[in-house]
Every structure is written in structure tokens, then in C-alpha cells.
Coordinates of C-alpha atoms in Angstrom, one line a residue:
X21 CA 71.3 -111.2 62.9
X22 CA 73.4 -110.1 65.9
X23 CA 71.7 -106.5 65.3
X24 CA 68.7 -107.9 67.2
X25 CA 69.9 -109.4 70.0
X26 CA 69.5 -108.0 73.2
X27 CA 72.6 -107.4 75.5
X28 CA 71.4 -110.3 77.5
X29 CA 71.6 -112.9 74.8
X30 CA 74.9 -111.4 73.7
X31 CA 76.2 -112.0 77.6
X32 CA 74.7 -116.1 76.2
X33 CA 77.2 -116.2 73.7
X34 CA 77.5 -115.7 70.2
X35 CA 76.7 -119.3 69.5
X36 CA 73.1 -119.1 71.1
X37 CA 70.5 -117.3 68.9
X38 CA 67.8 -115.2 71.1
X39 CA 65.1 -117.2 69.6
X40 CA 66.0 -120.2 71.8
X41 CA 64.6 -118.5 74.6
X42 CA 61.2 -119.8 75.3
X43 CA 59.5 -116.0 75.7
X44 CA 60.9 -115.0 72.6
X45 CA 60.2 -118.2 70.5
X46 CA 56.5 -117.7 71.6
X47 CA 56.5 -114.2 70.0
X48 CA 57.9 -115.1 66.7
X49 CA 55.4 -117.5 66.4
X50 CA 52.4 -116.3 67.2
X51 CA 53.9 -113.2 65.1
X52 CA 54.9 -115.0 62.4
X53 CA 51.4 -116.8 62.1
X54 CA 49.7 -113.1 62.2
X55 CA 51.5 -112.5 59.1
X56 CA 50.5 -115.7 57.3
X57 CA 47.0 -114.6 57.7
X58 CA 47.3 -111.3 57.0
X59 CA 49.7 -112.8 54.0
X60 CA 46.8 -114.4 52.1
X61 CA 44.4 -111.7 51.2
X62 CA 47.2 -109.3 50.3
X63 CA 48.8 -112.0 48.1
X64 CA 46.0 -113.1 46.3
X65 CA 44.8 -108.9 45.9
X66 CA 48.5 -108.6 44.2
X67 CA 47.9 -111.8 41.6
X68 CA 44.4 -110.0 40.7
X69 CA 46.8 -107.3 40.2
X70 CA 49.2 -109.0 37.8
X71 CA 47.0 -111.1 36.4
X72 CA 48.1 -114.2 37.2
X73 CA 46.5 -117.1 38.9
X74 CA 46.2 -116.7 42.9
X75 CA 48.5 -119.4 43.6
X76 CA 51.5 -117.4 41.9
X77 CA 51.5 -114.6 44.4
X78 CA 51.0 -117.0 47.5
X79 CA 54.0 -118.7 46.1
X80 CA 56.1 -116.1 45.8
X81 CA 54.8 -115.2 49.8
X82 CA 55.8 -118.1 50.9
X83 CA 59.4 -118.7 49.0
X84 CA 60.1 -114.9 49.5
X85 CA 60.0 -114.5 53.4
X86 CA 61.1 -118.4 54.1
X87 CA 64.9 -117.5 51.7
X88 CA 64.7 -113.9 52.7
X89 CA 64.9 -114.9 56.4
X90 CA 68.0 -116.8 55.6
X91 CA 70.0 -114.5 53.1
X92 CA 68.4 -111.3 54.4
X93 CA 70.3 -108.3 56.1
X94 CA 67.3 -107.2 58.1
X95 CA 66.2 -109.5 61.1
X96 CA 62.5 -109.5 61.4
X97 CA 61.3 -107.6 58.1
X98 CA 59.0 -109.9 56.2
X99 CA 59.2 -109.5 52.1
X100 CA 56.5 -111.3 49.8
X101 CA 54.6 -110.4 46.3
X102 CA 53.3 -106.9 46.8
X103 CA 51.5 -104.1 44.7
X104 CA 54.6 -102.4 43.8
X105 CA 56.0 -105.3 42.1
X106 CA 52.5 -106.5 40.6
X107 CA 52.4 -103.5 39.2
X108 CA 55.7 -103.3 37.0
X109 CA 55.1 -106.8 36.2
X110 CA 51.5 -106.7 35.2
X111 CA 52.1 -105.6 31.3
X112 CA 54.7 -108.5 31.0
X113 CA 51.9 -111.7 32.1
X114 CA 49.3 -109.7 29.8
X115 CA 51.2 -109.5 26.7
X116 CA 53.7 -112.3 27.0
X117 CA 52.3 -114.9 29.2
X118 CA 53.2 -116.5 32.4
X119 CA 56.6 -117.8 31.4
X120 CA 57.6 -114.4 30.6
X121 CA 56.5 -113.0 33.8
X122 CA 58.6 -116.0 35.3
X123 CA 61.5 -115.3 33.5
X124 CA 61.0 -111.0 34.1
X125 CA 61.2 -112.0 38.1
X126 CA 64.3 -114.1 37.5
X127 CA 66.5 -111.2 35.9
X128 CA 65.5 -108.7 38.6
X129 CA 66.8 -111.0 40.9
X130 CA 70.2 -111.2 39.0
X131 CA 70.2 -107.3 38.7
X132 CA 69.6 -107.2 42.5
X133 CA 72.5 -109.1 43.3
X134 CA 74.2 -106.8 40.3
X135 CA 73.0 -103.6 42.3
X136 CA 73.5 -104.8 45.7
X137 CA 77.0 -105.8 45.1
X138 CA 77.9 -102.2 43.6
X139 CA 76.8 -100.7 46.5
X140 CA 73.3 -99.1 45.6
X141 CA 72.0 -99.5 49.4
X142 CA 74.8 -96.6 50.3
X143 CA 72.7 -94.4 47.9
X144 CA 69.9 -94.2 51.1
X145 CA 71.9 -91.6 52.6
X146 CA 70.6 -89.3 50.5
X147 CA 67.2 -90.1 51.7
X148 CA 66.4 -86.7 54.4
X149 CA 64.6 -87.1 57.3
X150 CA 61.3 -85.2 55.7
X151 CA 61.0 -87.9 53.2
X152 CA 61.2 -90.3 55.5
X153 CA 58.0 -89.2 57.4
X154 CA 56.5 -88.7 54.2
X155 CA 57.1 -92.0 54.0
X156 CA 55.8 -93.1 56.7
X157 CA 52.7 -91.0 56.6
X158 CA 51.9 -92.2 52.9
X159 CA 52.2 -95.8 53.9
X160 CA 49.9 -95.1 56.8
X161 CA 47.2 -93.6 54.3
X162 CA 47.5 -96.0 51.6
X163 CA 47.0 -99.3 54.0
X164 CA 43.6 -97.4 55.2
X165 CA 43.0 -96.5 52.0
X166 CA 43.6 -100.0 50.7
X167 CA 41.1 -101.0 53.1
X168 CA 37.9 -99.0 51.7
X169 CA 36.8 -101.6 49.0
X170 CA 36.6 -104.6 51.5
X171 CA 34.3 -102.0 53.1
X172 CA 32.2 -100.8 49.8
X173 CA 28.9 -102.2 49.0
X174 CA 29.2 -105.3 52.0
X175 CA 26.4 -106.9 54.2
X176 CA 25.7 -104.9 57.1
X177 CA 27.0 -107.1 59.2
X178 CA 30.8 -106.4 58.2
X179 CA 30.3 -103.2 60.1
X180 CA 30.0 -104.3 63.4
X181 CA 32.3 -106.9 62.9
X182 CA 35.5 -104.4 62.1
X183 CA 34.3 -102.6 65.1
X184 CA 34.6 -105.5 67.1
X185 CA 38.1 -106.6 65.6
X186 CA 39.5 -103.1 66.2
X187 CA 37.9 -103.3 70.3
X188 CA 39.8 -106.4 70.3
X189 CA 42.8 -105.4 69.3
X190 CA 43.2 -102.3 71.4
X191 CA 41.4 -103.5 75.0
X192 CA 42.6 -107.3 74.7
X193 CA 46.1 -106.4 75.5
X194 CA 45.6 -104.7 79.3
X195 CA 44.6 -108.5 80.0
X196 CA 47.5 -110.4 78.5
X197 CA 50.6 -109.4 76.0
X198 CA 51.7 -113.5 75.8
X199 CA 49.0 -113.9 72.7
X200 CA 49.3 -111.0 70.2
X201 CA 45.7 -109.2 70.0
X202 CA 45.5 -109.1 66.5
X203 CA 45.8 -113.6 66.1
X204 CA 42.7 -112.9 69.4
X205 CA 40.9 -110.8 66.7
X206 CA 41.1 -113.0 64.1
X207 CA 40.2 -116.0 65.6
X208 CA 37.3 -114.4 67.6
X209 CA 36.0 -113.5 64.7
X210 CA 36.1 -116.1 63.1
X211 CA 34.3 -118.3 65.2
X212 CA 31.2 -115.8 65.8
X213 CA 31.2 -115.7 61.9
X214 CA 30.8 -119.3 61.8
X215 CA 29.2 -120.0 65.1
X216 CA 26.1 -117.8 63.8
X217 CA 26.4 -118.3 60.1
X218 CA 26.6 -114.4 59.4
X219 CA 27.3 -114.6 55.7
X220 CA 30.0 -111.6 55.1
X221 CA 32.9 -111.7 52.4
X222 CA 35.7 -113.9 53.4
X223 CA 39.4 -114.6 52.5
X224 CA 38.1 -117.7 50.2
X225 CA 36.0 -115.3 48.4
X226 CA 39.4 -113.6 47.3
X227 CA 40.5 -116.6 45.0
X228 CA 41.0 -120.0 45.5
X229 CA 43.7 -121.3 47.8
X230 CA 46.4 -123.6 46.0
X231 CA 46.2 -127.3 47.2
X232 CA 49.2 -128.9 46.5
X233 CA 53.1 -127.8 46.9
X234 CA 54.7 -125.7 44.2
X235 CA 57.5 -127.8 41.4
X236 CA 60.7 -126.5 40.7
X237 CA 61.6 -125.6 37.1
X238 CA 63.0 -122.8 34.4
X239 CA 60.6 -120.7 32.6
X240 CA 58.9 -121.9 29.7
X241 CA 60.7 -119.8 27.4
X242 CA 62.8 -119.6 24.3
X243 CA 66.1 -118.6 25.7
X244 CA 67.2 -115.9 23.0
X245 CA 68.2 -112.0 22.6
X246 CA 64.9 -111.2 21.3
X247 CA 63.2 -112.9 25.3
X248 CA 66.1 -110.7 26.5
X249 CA 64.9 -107.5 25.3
X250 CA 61.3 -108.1 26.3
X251 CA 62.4 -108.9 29.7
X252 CA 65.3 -106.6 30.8
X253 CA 63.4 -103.4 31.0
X254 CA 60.5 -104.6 33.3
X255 CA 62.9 -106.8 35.4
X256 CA 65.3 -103.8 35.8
X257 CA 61.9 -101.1 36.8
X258 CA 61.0 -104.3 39.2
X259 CA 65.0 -104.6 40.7
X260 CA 65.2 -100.8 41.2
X261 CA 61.4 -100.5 42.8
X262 CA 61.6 -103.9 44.9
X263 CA 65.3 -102.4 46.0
X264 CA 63.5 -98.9 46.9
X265 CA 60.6 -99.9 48.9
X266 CA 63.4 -103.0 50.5
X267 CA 65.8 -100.6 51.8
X268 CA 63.2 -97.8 52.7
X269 CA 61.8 -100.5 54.5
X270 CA 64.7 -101.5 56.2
X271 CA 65.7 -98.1 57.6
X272 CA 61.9 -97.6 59.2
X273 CA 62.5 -101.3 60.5
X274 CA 65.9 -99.9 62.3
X275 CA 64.5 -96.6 63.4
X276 CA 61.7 -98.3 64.9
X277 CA 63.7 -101.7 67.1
X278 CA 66.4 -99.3 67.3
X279 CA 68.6 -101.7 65.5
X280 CA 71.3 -101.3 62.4
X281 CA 70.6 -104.0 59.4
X282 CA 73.7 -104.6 56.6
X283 CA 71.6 -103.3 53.8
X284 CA 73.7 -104.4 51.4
X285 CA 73.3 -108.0 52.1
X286 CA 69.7 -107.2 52.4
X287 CA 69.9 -105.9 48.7
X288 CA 71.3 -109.1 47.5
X289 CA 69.4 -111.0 49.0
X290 CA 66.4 -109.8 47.5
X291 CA 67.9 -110.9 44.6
X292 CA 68.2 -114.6 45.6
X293 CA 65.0 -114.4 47.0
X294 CA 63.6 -113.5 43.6
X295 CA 65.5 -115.7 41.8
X296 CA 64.6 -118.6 43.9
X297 CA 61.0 -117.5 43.9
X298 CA 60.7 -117.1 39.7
X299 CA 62.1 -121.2 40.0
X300 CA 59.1 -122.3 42.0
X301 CA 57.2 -120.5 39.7
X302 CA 55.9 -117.5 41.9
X303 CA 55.6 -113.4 40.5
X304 CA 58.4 -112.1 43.3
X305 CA 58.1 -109.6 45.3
X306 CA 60.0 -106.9 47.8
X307 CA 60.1 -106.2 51.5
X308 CA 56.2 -105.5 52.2
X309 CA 55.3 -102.6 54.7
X310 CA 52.4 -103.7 56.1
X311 CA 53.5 -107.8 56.8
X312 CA 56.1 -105.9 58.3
X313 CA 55.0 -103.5 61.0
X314 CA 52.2 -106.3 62.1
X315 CA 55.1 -108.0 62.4
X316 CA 57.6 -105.7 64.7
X317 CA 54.4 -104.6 66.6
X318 CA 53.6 -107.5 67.7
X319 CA 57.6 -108.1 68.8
X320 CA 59.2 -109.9 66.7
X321 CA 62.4 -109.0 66.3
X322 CA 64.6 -112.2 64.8
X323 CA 64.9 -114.0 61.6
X324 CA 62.5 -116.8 63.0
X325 CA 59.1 -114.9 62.2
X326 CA 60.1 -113.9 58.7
X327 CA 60.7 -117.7 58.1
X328 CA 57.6 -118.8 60.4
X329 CA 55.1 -115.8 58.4
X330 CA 56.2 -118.3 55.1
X331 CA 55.7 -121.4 56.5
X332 CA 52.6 -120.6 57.8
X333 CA 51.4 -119.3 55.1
X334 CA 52.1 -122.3 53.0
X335 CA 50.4 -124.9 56.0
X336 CA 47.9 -122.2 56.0
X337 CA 47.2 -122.7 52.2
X338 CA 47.7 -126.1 51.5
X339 CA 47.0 -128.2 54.6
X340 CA 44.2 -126.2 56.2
X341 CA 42.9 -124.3 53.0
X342 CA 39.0 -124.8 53.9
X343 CA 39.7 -123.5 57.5
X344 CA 41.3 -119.9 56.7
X345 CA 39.4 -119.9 53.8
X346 CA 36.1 -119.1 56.2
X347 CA 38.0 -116.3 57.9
X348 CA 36.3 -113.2 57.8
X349 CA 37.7 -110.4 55.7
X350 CA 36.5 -108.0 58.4
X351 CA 39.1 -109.4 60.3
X352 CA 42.0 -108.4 58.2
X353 CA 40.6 -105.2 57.4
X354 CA 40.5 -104.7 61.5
X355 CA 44.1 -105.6 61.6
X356 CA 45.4 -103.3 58.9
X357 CA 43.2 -100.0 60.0
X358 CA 45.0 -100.7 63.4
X359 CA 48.3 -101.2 61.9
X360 CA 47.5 -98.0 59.7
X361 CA 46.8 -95.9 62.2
X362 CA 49.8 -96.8 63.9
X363 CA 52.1 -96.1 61.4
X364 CA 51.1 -92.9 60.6
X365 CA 53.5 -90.7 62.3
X366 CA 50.8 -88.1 64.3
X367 CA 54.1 -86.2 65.7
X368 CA 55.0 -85.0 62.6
X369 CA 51.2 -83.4 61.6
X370 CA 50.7 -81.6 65.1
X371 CA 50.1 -77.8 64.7
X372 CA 53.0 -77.3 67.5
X373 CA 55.7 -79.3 65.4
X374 CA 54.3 -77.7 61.9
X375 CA 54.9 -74.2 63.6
X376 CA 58.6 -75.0 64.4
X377 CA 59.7 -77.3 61.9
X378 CA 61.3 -75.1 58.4
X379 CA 58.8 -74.4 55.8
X380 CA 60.5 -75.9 53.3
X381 CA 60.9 -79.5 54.9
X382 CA 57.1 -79.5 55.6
X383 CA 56.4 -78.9 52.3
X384 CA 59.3 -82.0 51.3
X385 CA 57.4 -83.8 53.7
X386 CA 53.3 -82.7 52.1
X387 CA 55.0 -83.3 48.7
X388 CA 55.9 -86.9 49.3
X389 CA 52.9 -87.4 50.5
X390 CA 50.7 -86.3 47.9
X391 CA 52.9 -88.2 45.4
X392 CA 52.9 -91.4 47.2
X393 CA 49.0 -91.2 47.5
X394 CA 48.3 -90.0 44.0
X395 CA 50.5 -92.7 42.1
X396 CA 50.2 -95.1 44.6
X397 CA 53.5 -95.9 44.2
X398 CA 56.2 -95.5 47.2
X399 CA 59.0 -95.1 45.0
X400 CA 58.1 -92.3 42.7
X401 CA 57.0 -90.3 45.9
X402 CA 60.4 -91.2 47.8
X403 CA 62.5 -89.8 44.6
X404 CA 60.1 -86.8 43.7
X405 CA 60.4 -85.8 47.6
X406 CA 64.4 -86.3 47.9
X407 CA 64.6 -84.4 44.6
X408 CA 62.4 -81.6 46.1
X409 CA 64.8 -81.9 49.3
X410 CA 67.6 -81.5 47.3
X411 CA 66.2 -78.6 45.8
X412 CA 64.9 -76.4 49.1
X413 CA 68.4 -77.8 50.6
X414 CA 70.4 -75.9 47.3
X415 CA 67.9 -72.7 47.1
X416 CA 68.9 -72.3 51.3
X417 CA 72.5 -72.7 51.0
X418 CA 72.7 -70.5 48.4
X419 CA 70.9 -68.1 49.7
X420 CA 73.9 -68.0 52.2
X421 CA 76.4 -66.9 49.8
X422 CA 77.3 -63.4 50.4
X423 CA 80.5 -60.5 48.6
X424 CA 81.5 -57.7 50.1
X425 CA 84.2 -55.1 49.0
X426 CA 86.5 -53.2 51.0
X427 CA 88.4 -50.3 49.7
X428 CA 91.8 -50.5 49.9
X429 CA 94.3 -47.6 51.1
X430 CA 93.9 -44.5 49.3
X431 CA 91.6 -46.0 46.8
X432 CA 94.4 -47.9 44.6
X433 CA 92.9 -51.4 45.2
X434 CA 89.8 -52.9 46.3
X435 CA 89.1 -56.3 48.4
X436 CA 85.9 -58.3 47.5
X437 CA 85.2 -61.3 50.4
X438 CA 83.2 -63.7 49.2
X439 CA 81.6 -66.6 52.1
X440 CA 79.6 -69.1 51.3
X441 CA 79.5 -72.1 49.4
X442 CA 80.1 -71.4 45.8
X443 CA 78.0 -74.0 43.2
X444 CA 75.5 -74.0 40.7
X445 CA 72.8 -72.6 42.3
X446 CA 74.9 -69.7 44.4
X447 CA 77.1 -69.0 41.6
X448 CA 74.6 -68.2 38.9
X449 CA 74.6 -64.8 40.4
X450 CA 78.0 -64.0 41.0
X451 CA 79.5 -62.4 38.6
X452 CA 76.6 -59.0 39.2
X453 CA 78.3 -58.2 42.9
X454 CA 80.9 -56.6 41.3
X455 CA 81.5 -52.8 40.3
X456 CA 83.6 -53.3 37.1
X457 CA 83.4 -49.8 36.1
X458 CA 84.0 -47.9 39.3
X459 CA 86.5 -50.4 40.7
X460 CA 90.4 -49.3 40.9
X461 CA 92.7 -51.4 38.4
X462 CA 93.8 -53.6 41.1
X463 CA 90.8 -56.2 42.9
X464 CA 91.6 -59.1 45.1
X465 CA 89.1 -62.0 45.5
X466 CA 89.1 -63.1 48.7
X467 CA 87.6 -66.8 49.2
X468 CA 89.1 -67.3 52.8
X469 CA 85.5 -68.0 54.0
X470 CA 84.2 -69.6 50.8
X471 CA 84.8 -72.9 49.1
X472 CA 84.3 -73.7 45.5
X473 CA 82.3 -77.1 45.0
X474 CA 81.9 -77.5 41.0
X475 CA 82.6 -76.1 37.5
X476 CA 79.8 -73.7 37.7
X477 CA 81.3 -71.4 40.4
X478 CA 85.0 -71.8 38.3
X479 CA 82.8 -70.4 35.4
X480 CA 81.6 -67.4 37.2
X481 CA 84.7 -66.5 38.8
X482 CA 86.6 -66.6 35.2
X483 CA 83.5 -64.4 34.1
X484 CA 84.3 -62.0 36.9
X485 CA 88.2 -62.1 35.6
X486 CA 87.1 -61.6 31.8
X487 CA 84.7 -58.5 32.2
X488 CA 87.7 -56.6 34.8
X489 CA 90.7 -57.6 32.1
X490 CA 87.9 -56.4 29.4
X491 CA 89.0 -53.3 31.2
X492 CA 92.2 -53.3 31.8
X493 CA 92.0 -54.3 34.8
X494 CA 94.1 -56.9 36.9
X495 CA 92.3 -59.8 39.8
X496 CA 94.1 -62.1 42.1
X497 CA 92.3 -64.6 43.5
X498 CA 93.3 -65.8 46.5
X499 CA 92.2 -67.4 50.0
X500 CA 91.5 -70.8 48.0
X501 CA 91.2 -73.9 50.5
X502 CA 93.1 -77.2 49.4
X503 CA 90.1 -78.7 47.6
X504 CA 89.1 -75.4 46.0
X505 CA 92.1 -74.5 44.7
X506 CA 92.3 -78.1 43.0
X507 CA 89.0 -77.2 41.6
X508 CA 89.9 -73.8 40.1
X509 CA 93.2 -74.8 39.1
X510 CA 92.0 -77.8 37.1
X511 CA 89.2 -75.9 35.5
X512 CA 89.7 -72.2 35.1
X513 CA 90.5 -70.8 32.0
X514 CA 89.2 -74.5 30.6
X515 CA 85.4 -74.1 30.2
X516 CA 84.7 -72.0 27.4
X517 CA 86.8 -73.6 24.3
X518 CA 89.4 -70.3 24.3
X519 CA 92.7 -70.0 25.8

């Protein structure tokens, strides 16, 4: 948590947290309470999804971000059911029932705290920069896009009332910052939609809210090998796609507050969370994008809004069900085109950054985009785009690799300096920069300004050996760095069977 606080409140001590301070308690509220809202149309959407009753994903809400805030790595990041999740869940509830789903949610957890422990979080520096806006950019489209059918074949009405949540929320501000715009907007609404009786589609017209608290308890299910083997695959797709939208998540969340999390207690966690949240019976869930900027956008930046955004969200249900269920979907859908359009990352698209950014990272960047958007699924687009990074990154560097011979004196020997990075994708080539038959019986191999990185480039430069000693011919090899000459030592001559 001490990633968050502010070199003033470390000057308080490390005893004091920041949210003690009156300005900044105000914010997590009224932040946190956005969130409930904006929680309970998204949470209710996902159980459609899953095809469970509503109350299951606005109990997993609620559990997720109040333990999350607690055993979280990342201050201020709100997780809850989401579409990802619902999903890879979805087939489990359909075909095997509730208790199933229950029990699916409960093993991801455990193979969270499995994955987070082994270290899986470190795997997100792999993750280059052009993915990341990808990222970012796909998010952006698919929370407008998830917008469009709260928008499709409405009462007139809803128009005007969007138009007036989104005025709201962008002139509201130059009066006062102390109330966030988008709780204004909301409420506004609200009461105009009420206050007139303009009959428009509202959050009760989602599902039914729960009315009572949720009971602890196992899963209704035989606890055998063959409920393992129904289970395990789902619950590991759900721990590896809650963990990839989690820590992608997390890394826009520190980019953005400037902050570092400790994503491996983030990743674990999320397996508590989920585990807790299968015992009170909810679907679980993952970090949720959306929740989350409304959240930091609005200034939160401590553990006391991700807490606050559940709580809410379970008064919200529970104890004042018949108010928020007369809120005004307009309203929501105001909030989210505003948080849309503010995540989308308009930099990255001008024609002036296009022009000098490299070709190939663009079209890392288009790619993970169009995957995101055409799967709707953040994961597969994040590991499709790092895979096509990886990729344009290989094709560049070896594209670098160069050999040129120098004649030795009076034409008995010749000198071949190869630079570059030798590997698969440089090394495929190698072995067609040399003159076999024109060459003098002596050539040396310089590597000075090269290093050998795996078996494929040991390969070629035995292939190079062979086809000179084919002619009698003799190669030294030298100029080998510490790690390459490990490398060739431990492998040449090895690799094709003979000796």
C-alpha cells in the first residue's frame, strides 16, 4: 500500500495510512460509491452472460473487491465478475449446474495462488510497449462498444438523457472537483427521470437485485476425480485469463498514478479472492478495466475505494434495492462512453506519431487491436500481439546479422567476420555466406562482434565446418565471448546423432 502514498503522508509516518486524511477519505468514497453503481449493471450483464441467476455475479462484486482490497498488491484497482471470466465459465453452469460453476471458481483460485507463487506475474515483462497501447486502445473501443445495445431500439428519450449525462460530466467539474462529476450525473439524472416520470430502461430492468445477505458454504458437489476432471480445465482457462487481464491491469494502473504494485501478491490474491468468493456462492471474477479507470479518474488512489466500491455495492443491493433500481441506464452508459473515450490512447493514433513510430510496432499495435475487438477477449489479443512483437523483434535483429571475408596474405588463408546476434532466425541463413569452393584450405571464423544465443546457430556453424572439411579444408573458430563459447562447446559436434 505504501506505493500510493504521497511523500507527504510518508513524512506522517509509516503507521498513518493516507486515507485518514479528510480530503483524501472524501475521494475514496464518493469514488468508491461511483463504482458500486457503475458495478450493478455490469454484474448483472456478466450473470446474463454465464447464465446464472443475477445475484451470483453481484456477489462475487461485492466479495471480490471488499478481500481484494485487503490481500491485493495493487492499491486502488477494483476486481469483480466480469465478461472475461463469464465467459470461460459459461459452458460449466450450462452443462453441470451451479455447484459446478461454484466449485470451477474455487480451483482457479487455488491455481492462482499456485501461479502467483511460481512467479507467473514476472512473465509481464515480456509484454512490449505496442501491446500495451493496443491494449489500451481495445479496451477503450470495447467499453463504447459495450455501450451500443443500451442504446438500440430505446425510447427517444434515452437520447437526450446520455447527452445530458456526458455535459455533466465534462462542464460540472470547472465548478467543483470535491464531488466526482460522474456520482452528479447519475444522481441528476436520476431525479429528472423520476421527477417527470420519463419511462426509459433502468438498472432494475437488468435483473432483479438480491434482497438478503449471501450464506457461506462448499459447493454442492460430489467431491471425486471424475468432478475433478470436469472442473480443472475451465478453472485453469479462468486462473490464466483472470491473471492476464489482473496483471495487465495492474501495469496500466501504475503507468497511469505513476505508482509500482507487487504483482505477485496481486496474483495471489486473486486467488483468495476467488476462493473466498466461490464460498459465498458468487461466479468470481478478475481485476475489471472499466470499475477501474472510473475509479483512478475520479482519484482514488488507496485500498479504501476498492473496499468502499464492494460495500456499496452490497448496501446498494440489499438495503436500498428499489432506489438504484430506478436509476436510469442512460446514466451508466454516460459514465462509461466518458470513461471510453478517455482511455483510448489518441497519442498513439495521430498521423505525426504514426509517421515516426517503426512500421512494425504499429502494426503490433493495429494487430492487437483487431484481435481484442474481434474475439472480444483481452487475453487472446494481448498474447497474439506479444507473439507478433516477438516476431517483428526476431525478423529486425536478424536482419542485423552480417559476414564478411578478408583475404589473408598472399592468398593462403581467408578471415570471415561474422557480427550480429546468431539464433534461429539469423542463423537459418548462414551457412550460404561462404565460398567453399574458391576459399584457400585455411578459413578462420571470426565471432569477435557476434554472440551465439541457441542451438540453431551451433548447427549452422558445424554445417559451415562439415561442407569446408567435405573439402579438405580446415576452420578455426575463434573470437567466442564467455557465454558463446559455453554454448558451442556444449553443443557442437552434438546435434546431428554422428560423431
Amino acid at each position: 500500500m505504501s506505493s500510493s502514498l504521497s511523500p507527504a503522508a510518508l513524512l506522517r509516518g509509516p503507521h498513518r495510512p493516507s486515507w485518514l486524511s479528510p480530503k483524501v477519505f472524501r475521494t475514496e468514497v464518493l469514488a468508491g460509491l461511483v463504482v458500486g453503481l457503475a458495478l450493478i449493471p455490469e454484474a448483472i450483464s456478466f450473470s446474463v452472460i454465464a447464465g446464472v441467476d443475477p445475484k451470483v455475479g453481484l456477489f462475487a462484486a461485492c466479495t471480490m473487491a471488499m478481500v481484494i482490497a485487503f490481500v491485493g498488491g495493487r492499491p486502488a484497482m477494483i476486481s469483480a465478475s466480469t465478461g472475461a471470466v463469464a465467459l470461460v465459465v459459461a459452458p460449466v453452469a450450462r452443462e453441470h449446474g451451479l455447484g459446478y460453476l461454484i466449485a470451477t471458481v474455487m480451483l482457479a483460485g487455488v491455481f492462482q495462488i499456485v501461479l502467483g507463487s511460481l512467479g507467473v506475474a514476472r512473465l509481464m515483462r515480456f509484454v512490449p510497449r505496442p501491446v500495451m497501447v493496443g491494449f489500451v486502445n481495445a479496451l477503450g473501443i470495447l467499453l463504447f462498444t459495450a455501450q451500443i445495445p443500451n442504446l438500440h431500439d430505446v425510447p427517444w428519450p434515452v437520447y437526450p438523457l446520455v447527452a445530458a449525462g456526458l455535459g455533466l460530466m465534462v462542464f460540472f467539474p470547472r465548478l467543483t472537483k470535491a464531488v466526482p462529476a460522474p456520482l452528479v450525473s447519475i444522481v441528476v439524472l436520476t431525479v429528472i427521470t423520476v421527477a417527470a416520470g420519463i419511462a426509459v430502461p433502468t438498472v432494475g430492468d437488468k435483473g432483479r437485485l438480491p434482497s438478503s445477505l449471501p450464506l457461506p458454504g462448499l459447493p454442492d458437489v460430489p467431491f471425486s476425480v471424475h468432478t475433478l476432471t470436469v472442473i480443472a480445465p475451465y478453472a485453469l482457462a479462468m486462473a490464466l485469463v483472470g491473471l492476464m487481464e489482473t496483471l495487465m491491469t495492474a501495469k496500466l494502473v501504475d503507468e497511469m498514478t505513476d505508482t509500482h504494485s507487487n504483482k505477485t501478491r496481486e496474483s495471489i490474491g486473486q486467488g483468495v479472492a476467488n476462493i473466498v468468493t466461490g464460498f459465498f456462492g458468487g461466479m468470481g471474477g478478475c481485476a475489471m478495466i472499466g470499475q477501474t479507470m472510473i475509479n483512478v479518474k475520479n482519484g482514488a488512489r488507496t485500498r479504501l475505494s476498492t473496499f468502499l466500491a464492494g460495500f456499496f455495492l452490497l448496501i446498494l443491493c440489499i438495503a436500498l434495492g428499489p432506489v438504484v433500481s430506478r436509476i436510469p441506464m442512460a446514466a451508466l452508459v454516460a459514465v462509461m462512453v466518458l470513461v471510453s473515450v478517455g482511455t483510448f490512447d489518441w497519442h498513439s493514433v495521430k498521423p505525426a506519431t504514426l509517421k515516426r513510430m517503426p512500421a512494425g510496432e504499429t502494426a503490433v499495435m493495429v494487430i492487437t487491436v483487431a484481435v481484442v475487438v474481434a474475439t472480444g477477449n483481452l487475453s487472446i489479443g494481448v498474447i497474439v500481439g506479444t507473439l507478433t512483437a516477438m516476431a517483428v523483434f526476431a525478423r529486425r535483429v536478424a536482419h542485423l546479422t552480417d559476414v564478411t571475408a578478408v583475404p589473408g596474405p598472399e592468398g593462403e588463408s581467408v578471415v570471415y567476420a561474422v557480427t550480429g546476434e546468431l539464433f534461429f532466425a539469423s542463423s537459418n541463413d548462414l551457412a550460404g555466406r561462404f565460398d567453399y569452393a574458391g576459399d584457400p584450405g585455411t578459413v578462420v571464423i571470426d565471432l569477435t562482434g557476434a554472440h551465439v544465443w541457441d542451438a540453431s546457430a551451433v548447427a549452422a556453424l558445424d554445417a559451415v565446418t562439415t561442407r569446408y572439411a567435405a573439402r579438405g579444408k580446415a576452420v578455426t573458430v575463434i573470437g567466442l565471448n564467455r557465454e558463446s563459447a559455453r554454448m558451442h562447446g556444449n553443443l557442437s559436434g552434438e546435434l546431428t546423432g554422428s560423431h
